[in-house]
């Protein structure tokens, strides 16, 4: 399914020997990530880390970023229930930072920009989001920056 912006981004994580040990990225939340099923009205995003560095503890870890629309319409509980084991959803605001812990990798994310629509009927829906993501494994790190924008 196509969304109004290029929110679906993924990046490989490689060790010093250039072996892929995971991936990370962001995408539209697969459960209730759009307003009334409209792919151009994104209200929730998932930032994720797939840690493949230990085959015995392979895991997919994620946090949900929610829009002002979710707050304005008192829908936080919907997203909080999805993530009871990893923490509450995060309202996407510039300057907000959080981490996602994998088995052997840690993703540190900082929200650089978060813009919202002010159009009638879509107020508070994501207009654009830009993140800085660092993934760190002891003594090794991989850095990527994601520019995620959607025109309105």
Tab-separated table of N, CA, C and O in Angstrom, residues 7-112:
chain	number	residue	atom	x	y	z
A	7	UNK	N	7.247	7.427	4.300
A	7	UNK	CA	7.495	7.085	5.695
A	7	UNK	C	8.160	5.726	5.833
A	7	UNK	O	8.758	5.444	6.854
A	8	UNK	N	8.017	4.865	4.853
A	8	UNK	CA	8.596	3.533	4.949
A	8	UNK	C	10.057	3.581	4.517
A	8	UNK	O	10.374	3.648	3.332
A	9	UNK	N	10.940	3.580	5.512
A	9	UNK	CA	12.375	3.664	5.295
A	9	UNK	C	13.035	2.524	6.062
A	9	UNK	O	12.630	2.229	7.189
A	10	UNK	N	14.056	1.904	5.482
A	10	UNK	CA	14.806	0.892	6.215
A	10	UNK	C	16.278	0.978	5.825
A	10	UNK	O	16.610	1.372	4.703
A	11	UNK	N	17.128	0.596	6.777
A	11	UNK	CA	18.560	0.698	6.597
A	11	UNK	C	19.226	-0.545	7.165
A	11	UNK	O	18.879	-0.985	8.261
A	12	UNK	N	20.197	-1.116	6.468
A	12	UNK	CA	20.927	-2.271	7.013
A	12	UNK	C	21.895	-1.810	8.102
A	12	UNK	O	22.384	-0.678	8.080
A	13	UNK	N	22.165	-2.704	9.036
A	13	UNK	CA	23.171	-2.468	10.068
A	13	UNK	C	24.268	-3.497	9.827
A	13	UNK	O	23.991	-4.696	9.769
A	14	UNK	N	25.500	-3.007	9.672
A	14	UNK	CA	26.614	-3.901	9.387
A	14	UNK	C	27.673	-3.788	10.475
A	14	UNK	O	27.859	-2.720	11.061
A	15	UNK	N	28.358	-4.904	10.705
A	15	UNK	CA	29.457	-4.884	11.666
A	15	UNK	C	30.735	-4.419	10.958
A	15	UNK	O	30.714	-4.070	9.773
A	16	UNK	N	31.838	-4.439	11.684
A	16	UNK	CA	33.108	-3.958	11.135
A	16	UNK	C	33.570	-4.778	9.927
A	16	UNK	O	34.309	-4.279	9.085
A	17	UNK	N	33.118	-6.031	9.845
A	17	UNK	CA	33.468	-6.887	8.709
A	17	UNK	C	32.454	-6.786	7.572
A	17	UNK	O	32.465	-7.596	6.653
A	18	UNK	N	31.563	-5.811	7.660
A	18	UNK	CA	30.525	-5.535	6.666
A	18	UNK	C	29.503	-6.657	6.519
A	18	UNK	O	28.877	-6.819	5.478
A	19	UNK	N	29.344	-7.438	7.588
A	19	UNK	CA	28.270	-8.442	7.617
A	19	UNK	C	27.018	-7.769	8.156
A	19	UNK	O	27.082	-6.986	9.111
A	20	UNK	N	25.892	-8.077	7.560
A	20	UNK	CA	24.631	-7.500	8.036
A	20	UNK	C	24.237	-8.181	9.332
A	20	UNK	O	24.091	-9.406	9.383
A	21	UNK	N	24.086	-7.377	10.381
A	21	UNK	CA	23.708	-7.904	11.693
A	21	UNK	C	22.336	-7.401	12.131
A	21	UNK	O	21.911	-7.638	13.253
A	22	UNK	N	21.654	-6.723	11.223
A	22	UNK	CA	20.318	-6.243	11.540
A	22	UNK	C	19.880	-5.176	10.564
A	22	UNK	O	20.523	-4.920	9.541
A	23	UNK	N	18.794	-4.554	10.904
A	23	UNK	CA	18.282	-3.433	10.130
A	23	UNK	C	17.429	-2.575	11.054
A	23	UNK	O	17.040	-3.002	12.140
A	24	UNK	N	17.161	-1.371	10.604
A	24	UNK	CA	16.333	-0.461	11.389
A	24	UNK	C	15.588	0.444	10.428
A	24	UNK	O	15.905	0.519	9.241
A	25	UNK	N	14.597	1.126	10.946
A	25	UNK	CA	13.868	2.052	10.107
A	25	UNK	C	12.589	2.529	10.743
A	25	UNK	O	12.398	2.437	11.960
A	26	UNK	N	11.717	3.031	9.884
A	26	UNK	CA	10.435	3.557	10.309
A	26	UNK	C	9.411	3.270	9.222
A	26	UNK	O	9.743	3.230	8.044
A	27	UNK	N	8.184	3.073	9.632
A	27	UNK	CA	7.100	2.870	8.682
A	27	UNK	C	5.769	3.218	9.308
A	27	UNK	O	5.670	3.432	10.523
A	28	UNK	N	4.758	3.272	8.498
A	28	UNK	CA	3.407	3.528	8.996
A	28	UNK	C	3.015	2.367	9.897
A	28	UNK	O	3.223	1.203	9.548
A	29	UNK	N	2.494	2.681	11.062
A	29	UNK	CA	2.053	1.656	12.005
A	29	UNK	C	1.031	0.762	11.322
A	29	UNK	O	0.043	1.238	10.770
A	30	UNK	N	1.290	-0.534	11.338
A	30	UNK	CA	0.437	-1.468	10.602
A	30	UNK	C	-0.933	-1.669	11.234
A	30	UNK	O	-1.857	-2.129	10.580
A	31	UNK	N	-1.078	-1.323	12.499
A	31	UNK	CA	-2.372	-1.410	13.162
A	31	UNK	C	-2.853	0.008	13.428
A	31	UNK	O	-2.306	0.699	14.284
A	32	UNK	N	-3.812	0.460	12.716
A	32	UNK	CA	-4.413	1.775	12.942
A	32	UNK	C	-3.442	2.933	12.745
A	32	UNK	O	-3.463	3.891	13.492
A	33	UNK	N	-2.579	2.841	11.735
A	33	UNK	CA	-1.616	3.905	11.481
A	33	UNK	C	-2.143	5.020	10.602
A	33	UNK	O	-1.495	6.045	10.441
A	34	UNK	N	-3.320	4.819	10.030
A	34	UNK	CA	-3.901	5.853	9.172
A	34	UNK	C	-5.291	6.233	9.685
A	34	UNK	O	-5.957	5.448	10.356
A	35	UNK	N	-5.708	7.436	9.346
A	35	UNK	CA	-7.018	7.923	9.747
A	35	UNK	C	-8.071	7.367	8.791
A	35	UNK	O	-7.979	7.586	7.583
A	36	UNK	N	-8.995	6.595	9.329
A	36	UNK	CA	-10.085	5.991	8.554
A	36	UNK	C	-9.566	5.220	7.335
A	36	UNK	O	-10.194	5.208	6.278
A	37	UNK	N	-8.392	4.607	7.457
A	37	UNK	CA	-7.839	3.802	6.373
A	37	UNK	C	-7.297	4.596	5.198
A	37	UNK	O	-6.902	4.012	4.194
A	38	UNK	N	-7.255	5.912	5.307
A	38	UNK	CA	-6.758	6.762	4.227
A	38	UNK	C	-5.231	6.811	4.275
A	38	UNK	O	-4.660	7.368	5.217
A	39	UNK	N	-4.538	6.248	3.291
A	39	UNK	CA	-3.076	6.202	3.330
A	39	UNK	C	-2.401	7.572	3.263
A	39	UNK	O	-1.203	7.680	3.500
A	40	UNK	N	-3.156	8.625	2.950
A	40	UNK	CA	-2.599	9.973	2.931
A	40	UNK	C	-2.768	10.694	4.256
A	40	UNK	O	-2.343	11.843	4.388
A	41	UNK	N	-3.391	10.039	5.225
A	41	UNK	CA	-3.611	10.640	6.544
A	41	UNK	C	-2.987	9.732	7.605
A	41	UNK	O	-3.662	8.967	8.274
A	42	UNK	N	-1.694	9.850	7.763
A	42	UNK	CA	-0.945	8.999	8.685
A	42	UNK	C	-0.988	9.612	10.083
A	42	UNK	O	-0.657	10.784	10.271
A	43	UNK	N	-1.375	8.785	11.066
A	43	UNK	CA	-1.500	9.252	12.445
A	43	UNK	C	-0.562	8.522	13.415
A	43	UNK	O	-0.390	8.957	14.549
A	44	UNK	N	0.035	7.412	12.987
A	44	UNK	CA	0.956	6.678	13.853
A	44	UNK	C	2.039	6.010	13.010
A	44	UNK	O	1.764	5.464	11.943
A	45	UNK	N	3.264	6.074	13.513
A	45	UNK	CA	4.427	5.503	12.844
A	45	UNK	C	5.131	4.549	13.800
A	45	UNK	O	5.065	4.717	15.013
A	46	UNK	N	5.808	3.564	13.250
A	46	UNK	CA	6.609	2.639	14.057
A	46	UNK	C	8.076	2.823	13.709
A	46	UNK	O	8.450	2.775	12.539
A	47	UNK	N	8.899	3.035	14.726
A	47	UNK	CA	10.349	3.019	14.571
A	47	UNK	C	10.780	1.646	15.061
A	47	UNK	O	10.337	1.198	16.115
A	48	UNK	N	11.619	0.962	14.287
A	48	UNK	CA	11.914	-0.428	14.612
A	48	UNK	C	13.391	-0.761	14.479
A	48	UNK	O	14.147	-0.088	13.786
A	49	UNK	N	13.756	-1.828	15.189
A	49	UNK	CA	15.108	-2.368	15.170
A	49	UNK	C	14.995	-3.881	15.053
A	49	UNK	O	14.303	-4.514	15.858
A	50	UNK	N	15.619	-4.441	14.033
A	50	UNK	CA	15.697	-5.890	13.882
A	50	UNK	C	17.139	-6.280	14.192
A	50	UNK	O	18.061	-5.925	13.464
A	51	UNK	N	17.322	-6.955	15.309
A	51	UNK	CA	18.651	-7.330	15.787
A	51	UNK	C	18.923	-8.780	15.418
A	51	UNK	O	18.335	-9.695	15.966
A	52	UNK	N	19.813	-8.978	14.426
A	52	UNK	CA	20.183	-10.328	13.985
A	52	UNK	C	21.574	-10.698	14.483
A	52	UNK	O	22.134	-11.696	14.051
A	53	UNK	N	22.134	-9.896	15.381
A	53	UNK	CA	23.517	-10.113	15.792
A	53	UNK	C	23.700	-11.369	16.625
A	53	UNK	O	24.815	-11.856	16.762
A	54	UNK	N	22.630	-11.890	17.183
A	54	UNK	CA	22.710	-13.145	17.930
A	54	UNK	C	21.593	-14.051	17.436
A	54	UNK	O	20.425	-13.836	17.760
A	55	UNK	N	21.911	-15.076	16.643
A	55	UNK	CA	20.876	-15.952	16.093
A	55	UNK	C	19.981	-16.587	17.158
A	55	UNK	O	18.819	-16.854	16.917
A	56	UNK	N	20.513	-16.774	18.365
A	56	UNK	CA	19.721	-17.372	19.434
A	56	UNK	C	18.688	-16.397	19.995
A	56	UNK	O	17.718	-16.803	20.617
A	57	UNK	N	18.902	-15.096	19.806
A	57	UNK	CA	18.008	-14.091	20.372
A	57	UNK	C	17.496	-13.131	19.299
A	57	UNK	O	17.378	-11.943	19.535
A	58	UNK	N	17.201	-13.654	18.128
A	58	UNK	CA	16.705	-12.834	17.032
A	58	UNK	C	15.440	-12.113	17.489
A	58	UNK	O	14.543	-12.739	18.049
A	59	UNK	N	15.374	-10.818	17.262
A	59	UNK	CA	14.197	-10.097	17.728
A	59	UNK	C	13.929	-8.838	16.964
A	59	UNK	O	14.832	-8.184	16.452
A	60	UNK	N	12.661	-8.496	16.907
A	60	UNK	CA	12.167	-7.278	16.275
A	60	UNK	C	11.622	-6.403	17.398
A	60	UNK	O	10.732	-6.817	18.135
A	61	UNK	N	12.168	-5.208	17.547
A	61	UNK	CA	11.799	-4.311	18.634
A	61	UNK	C	11.296	-3.007	18.021
A	61	UNK	O	11.871	-2.526	17.050
A	62	UNK	N	10.254	-2.429	18.610
A	62	UNK	CA	9.702	-1.214	18.009
A	62	UNK	C	9.096	-0.286	19.047
A	62	UNK	O	8.750	-0.714	20.128
A	63	UNK	N	8.982	0.995	18.643
A	63	UNK	CA	8.265	2.002	19.424
A	63	UNK	C	7.348	2.736	18.460
A	63	UNK	O	7.667	2.915	17.290
A	64	UNK	N	6.230	3.187	18.978
A	64	UNK	CA	5.251	3.890	18.156
A	64	UNK	C	5.331	5.392	18.395
A	64	UNK	O	5.366	5.846	19.539
A	65	UNK	N	5.384	6.141	17.289
A	65	UNK	CA	5.278	7.599	17.327
A	65	UNK	C	3.848	7.949	16.957
A	65	UNK	O	3.347	7.495	15.928
A	66	UNK	N	3.207	8.728	17.804
A	66	UNK	CA	1.831	9.120	17.517
A	66	UNK	C	1.771	10.606	17.177
A	66	UNK	O	2.615	11.389	17.603
A	67	UNK	N	0.762	10.956	16.393
A	67	UNK	CA	0.585	12.332	15.947
A	67	UNK	C	-0.286	13.110	16.931
A	67	UNK	O	-0.904	12.548	17.831
A	68	UNK	N	-0.334	14.411	16.715
A	68	UNK	CA	-1.204	15.263	17.524
A	68	UNK	C	-2.670	14.880	17.330
A	68	UNK	O	-3.481	15.052	18.232
A	69	UNK	N	-3.011	14.343	16.169
A	69	UNK	CA	-4.379	13.891	15.924
A	69	UNK	C	-4.778	12.828	16.957
A	69	UNK	O	-5.887	12.851	17.490
A	70	UNK	N	-3.886	11.913	17.243
A	70	UNK	CA	-4.163	10.855	18.222
A	70	UNK	C	-4.437	11.470	19.592
A	70	UNK	O	-5.379	11.077	20.285
A	71	UNK	N	-3.636	12.458	19.985
A	71	UNK	CA	-3.829	13.129	21.275
A	71	UNK	C	-5.143	13.900	21.274
A	71	UNK	O	-5.941	13.777	22.205
A	72	UNK	N	-5.373	14.695	20.220
A	72	UNK	CA	-6.587	15.523	20.141
A	72	UNK	C	-7.860	14.691	20.178
A	72	UNK	O	-8.901	15.159	20.630
A	73	UNK	N	-7.796	13.455	19.701
A	73	UNK	CA	-8.978	12.584	19.655
A	73	UNK	C	-8.944	11.493	20.728
A	73	UNK	O	-9.692	10.523	20.667
A	74	UNK	N	-8.050	11.697	21.721
A	74	UNK	CA	-7.951	10.815	22.889
A	74	UNK	C	-7.876	9.336	22.504
A	74	UNK	O	-8.592	8.493	23.034
A	75	UNK	N	-6.972	9.036	21.579
A	75	UNK	CA	-6.793	7.668	21.085
A	75	UNK	C	-5.504	7.017	21.597
A	75	UNK	O	-5.128	5.952	21.141
A	76	UNK	N	-4.835	7.641	22.575
A	76	UNK	CA	-3.546	7.128	23.049
A	76	UNK	C	-3.636	5.689	23.538
A	76	UNK	O	-2.719	4.900	23.337
A	77	UNK	N	-4.744	5.342	24.199
A	77	UNK	CA	-4.886	3.994	24.774
A	77	UNK	C	-4.790	2.916	23.697
A	77	UNK	O	-4.247	1.841	23.947
A	78	UNK	N	-5.283	3.205	22.504
A	78	UNK	CA	-5.212	2.244	21.405
A	78	UNK	C	-3.761	1.840	21.130
A	78	UNK	O	-3.445	0.675	20.944
A	79	UNK	N	-2.867	2.809	21.144
A	79	UNK	CA	-1.454	2.552	20.853
A	79	UNK	C	-0.695	2.094	22.093
A	79	UNK	O	0.264	1.344	21.984
A	80	UNK	N	-1.108	2.519	23.263
A	80	UNK	CA	-0.466	2.077	24.512
A	80	UNK	C	-0.667	0.582	24.697
A	80	UNK	O	0.249	-0.130	25.121
A	81	UNK	N	-1.843	0.075	24.377
A	81	UNK	CA	-2.121	-1.358	24.523
A	81	UNK	C	-1.250	-2.193	23.595
A	81	UNK	O	-0.865	-3.303	23.930
A	82	UNK	N	-0.924	-1.662	22.415
A	82	UNK	CA	-0.086	-2.389	21.456
A	82	UNK	C	1.327	-2.569	21.973
A	82	UNK	O	2.032	-3.474	21.560
A	83	UNK	N	1.759	-1.690	22.881
A	83	UNK	CA	3.156	-1.675	23.292
A	83	UNK	C	3.341	-1.801	24.787
A	83	UNK	O	4.286	-1.266	25.345
A	84	UNK	N	2.473	-2.493	25.463
A	84	UNK	CA	2.550	-2.590	26.911
A	84	UNK	C	3.919	-3.050	27.397
A	84	UNK	O	4.381	-2.631	28.454
A	85	UNK	N	4.594	-3.881	26.616
A	85	UNK	CA	5.880	-4.430	27.048
A	85	UNK	C	7.079	-3.532	26.750
A	85	UNK	O	8.160	-3.760	27.272
A	86	UNK	N	6.933	-2.497	25.932
A	86	UNK	CA	8.091	-1.679	25.563
A	86	UNK	C	7.962	-0.208	25.944
A	86	UNK	O	8.888	0.550	25.730
A	87	UNK	N	6.870	0.202	26.487
A	87	UNK	CA	6.706	1.591	26.879
A	87	UNK	C	5.596	2.272	26.120
A	87	UNK	O	5.103	1.777	25.115
A	88	UNK	N	5.213	3.395	26.644
A	88	UNK	CA	4.116	4.156	26.056
A	88	UNK	C	4.506	4.726	24.700
A	88	UNK	O	5.687	4.978	24.441
A	89	UNK	N	3.502	4.961	23.851
A	89	UNK	CA	3.800	5.622	22.572
A	89	UNK	C	4.333	7.030	22.831
A	89	UNK	O	4.084	7.615	23.882
A	90	UNK	N	5.041	7.541	21.859
A	90	UNK	CA	5.701	8.836	21.982
A	90	UNK	C	5.040	9.818	21.028
A	90	UNK	O	4.890	9.527	19.843
A	91	UNK	N	4.653	10.983	21.554
A	91	UNK	CA	4.116	12.034	20.695
A	91	UNK	C	5.301	12.636	19.946
A	91	UNK	O	6.284	13.068	20.559
A	92	UNK	N	5.245	12.617	18.631
A	92	UNK	CA	6.361	13.093	17.804
A	92	UNK	C	6.477	14.610	17.900
A	92	UNK	O	5.629	15.339	17.392
A	93	UNK	N	7.522	15.059	18.584
A	93	UNK	CA	7.831	16.481	18.728
A	93	UNK	C	9.330	16.664	18.537
A	93	UNK	O	10.119	15.839	19.013
A	94	UNK	N	9.749	17.739	17.867
A	94	UNK	CA	11.187	17.982	17.677
A	94	UNK	C	11.917	18.004	19.019
A	94	UNK	O	11.416	18.532	20.010
A	95	UNK	N	13.093	17.374	19.030
A	95	UNK	CA	13.910	17.338	20.236
A	95	UNK	C	13.669	16.124	21.118
A	95	UNK	O	14.456	15.844	22.015
A	96	UNK	N	12.600	15.385	20.878
A	96	UNK	CA	12.317	14.196	21.664
A	96	UNK	C	13.285	13.082	21.284
A	96	UNK	O	13.533	12.850	20.108
A	97	UNK	N	13.826	12.402	22.292
A	97	UNK	CA	14.757	11.292	22.067
A	97	UNK	C	14.249	10.053	22.790
A	97	UNK	O	13.588	10.154	23.817
A	98	UNK	N	14.587	8.893	22.253
A	98	UNK	CA	14.253	7.628	22.891
A	98	UNK	C	15.198	6.560	22.383
A	98	UNK	O	15.917	6.763	21.405
A	99	UNK	N	15.216	5.417	23.070
A	99	UNK	CA	16.045	4.298	22.645
A	99	UNK	C	15.188	3.052	22.491
A	99	UNK	O	14.121	2.937	23.094
A	100	UNK	N	15.681	2.151	21.674
A	100	UNK	CA	15.084	0.829	21.516
A	100	UNK	C	16.211	-0.166	21.759
A	100	UNK	O	17.253	-0.104	21.097
A	101	UNK	N	16.007	-1.057	22.713
A	101	UNK	CA	17.035	-2.028	23.085
A	101	UNK	C	16.779	-3.356	22.386
A	101	UNK	O	15.710	-3.942	22.542
A	102	UNK	N	17.760	-3.821	21.632
A	102	UNK	CA	17.717	-5.161	21.061
A	102	UNK	C	18.549	-6.092	21.929
A	102	UNK	O	19.017	-5.701	23.003
A	103	UNK	N	18.757	-7.304	21.477
A	103	UNK	CA	19.570	-8.256	22.238
A	103	UNK	C	21.011	-7.777	22.371
A	103	UNK	O	21.597	-7.845	23.445
A	104	UNK	N	21.583	-7.290	21.274
A	104	UNK	CA	22.977	-6.839	21.277
A	104	UNK	C	23.157	-5.476	20.627
A	104	UNK	O	24.282	-5.008	20.489
A	105	UNK	N	22.074	-4.869	20.190
A	105	UNK	CA	22.129	-3.562	19.534
A	105	UNK	C	21.201	-2.596	20.258
A	105	UNK	O	20.169	-3.003	20.791
A	106	UNK	N	21.571	-1.326	20.234
A	106	UNK	CA	20.711	-0.278	20.787
A	106	UNK	C	20.506	0.784	19.728
A	106	UNK	O	21.473	1.263	19.130
A	107	UNK	N	19.257	1.123	19.479
A	107	UNK	CA	18.912	2.187	18.545
A	107	UNK	C	18.600	3.429	19.368
A	107	UNK	O	17.772	3.377	20.278
A	108	UNK	N	19.287	4.520	19.077
A	108	UNK	CA	19.008	5.815	19.704
A	108	UNK	C	18.399	6.697	18.631
A	108	UNK	O	18.968	6.862	17.549
A	109	UNK	N	17.245	7.248	18.918
A	109	UNK	CA	16.521	8.054	17.931
A	109	UNK	C	16.238	9.436	18.495
A	109	UNK	O	15.862	9.578	19.660
A	110	UNK	N	16.418	10.435	17.658
A	110	UNK	CA	16.063	11.804	18.013
A	110	UNK	C	15.165	12.347	16.908
A	110	UNK	O	15.475	12.216	15.719
A	111	UNK	N	14.059	12.919	17.304
A	111	UNK	CA	13.131	13.515	16.338
A	111	UNK	C	13.640	14.914	16.015
A	111	UNK	O	13.711	15.774	16.894
A	112	UNK	N	14.030	15.121	14.769
A	112	UNK	CA	14.553	16.413	14.336
A	112	UNK	C	13.435	17.355	13.926
A	112	UNK	O	13.490	18.551	14.224
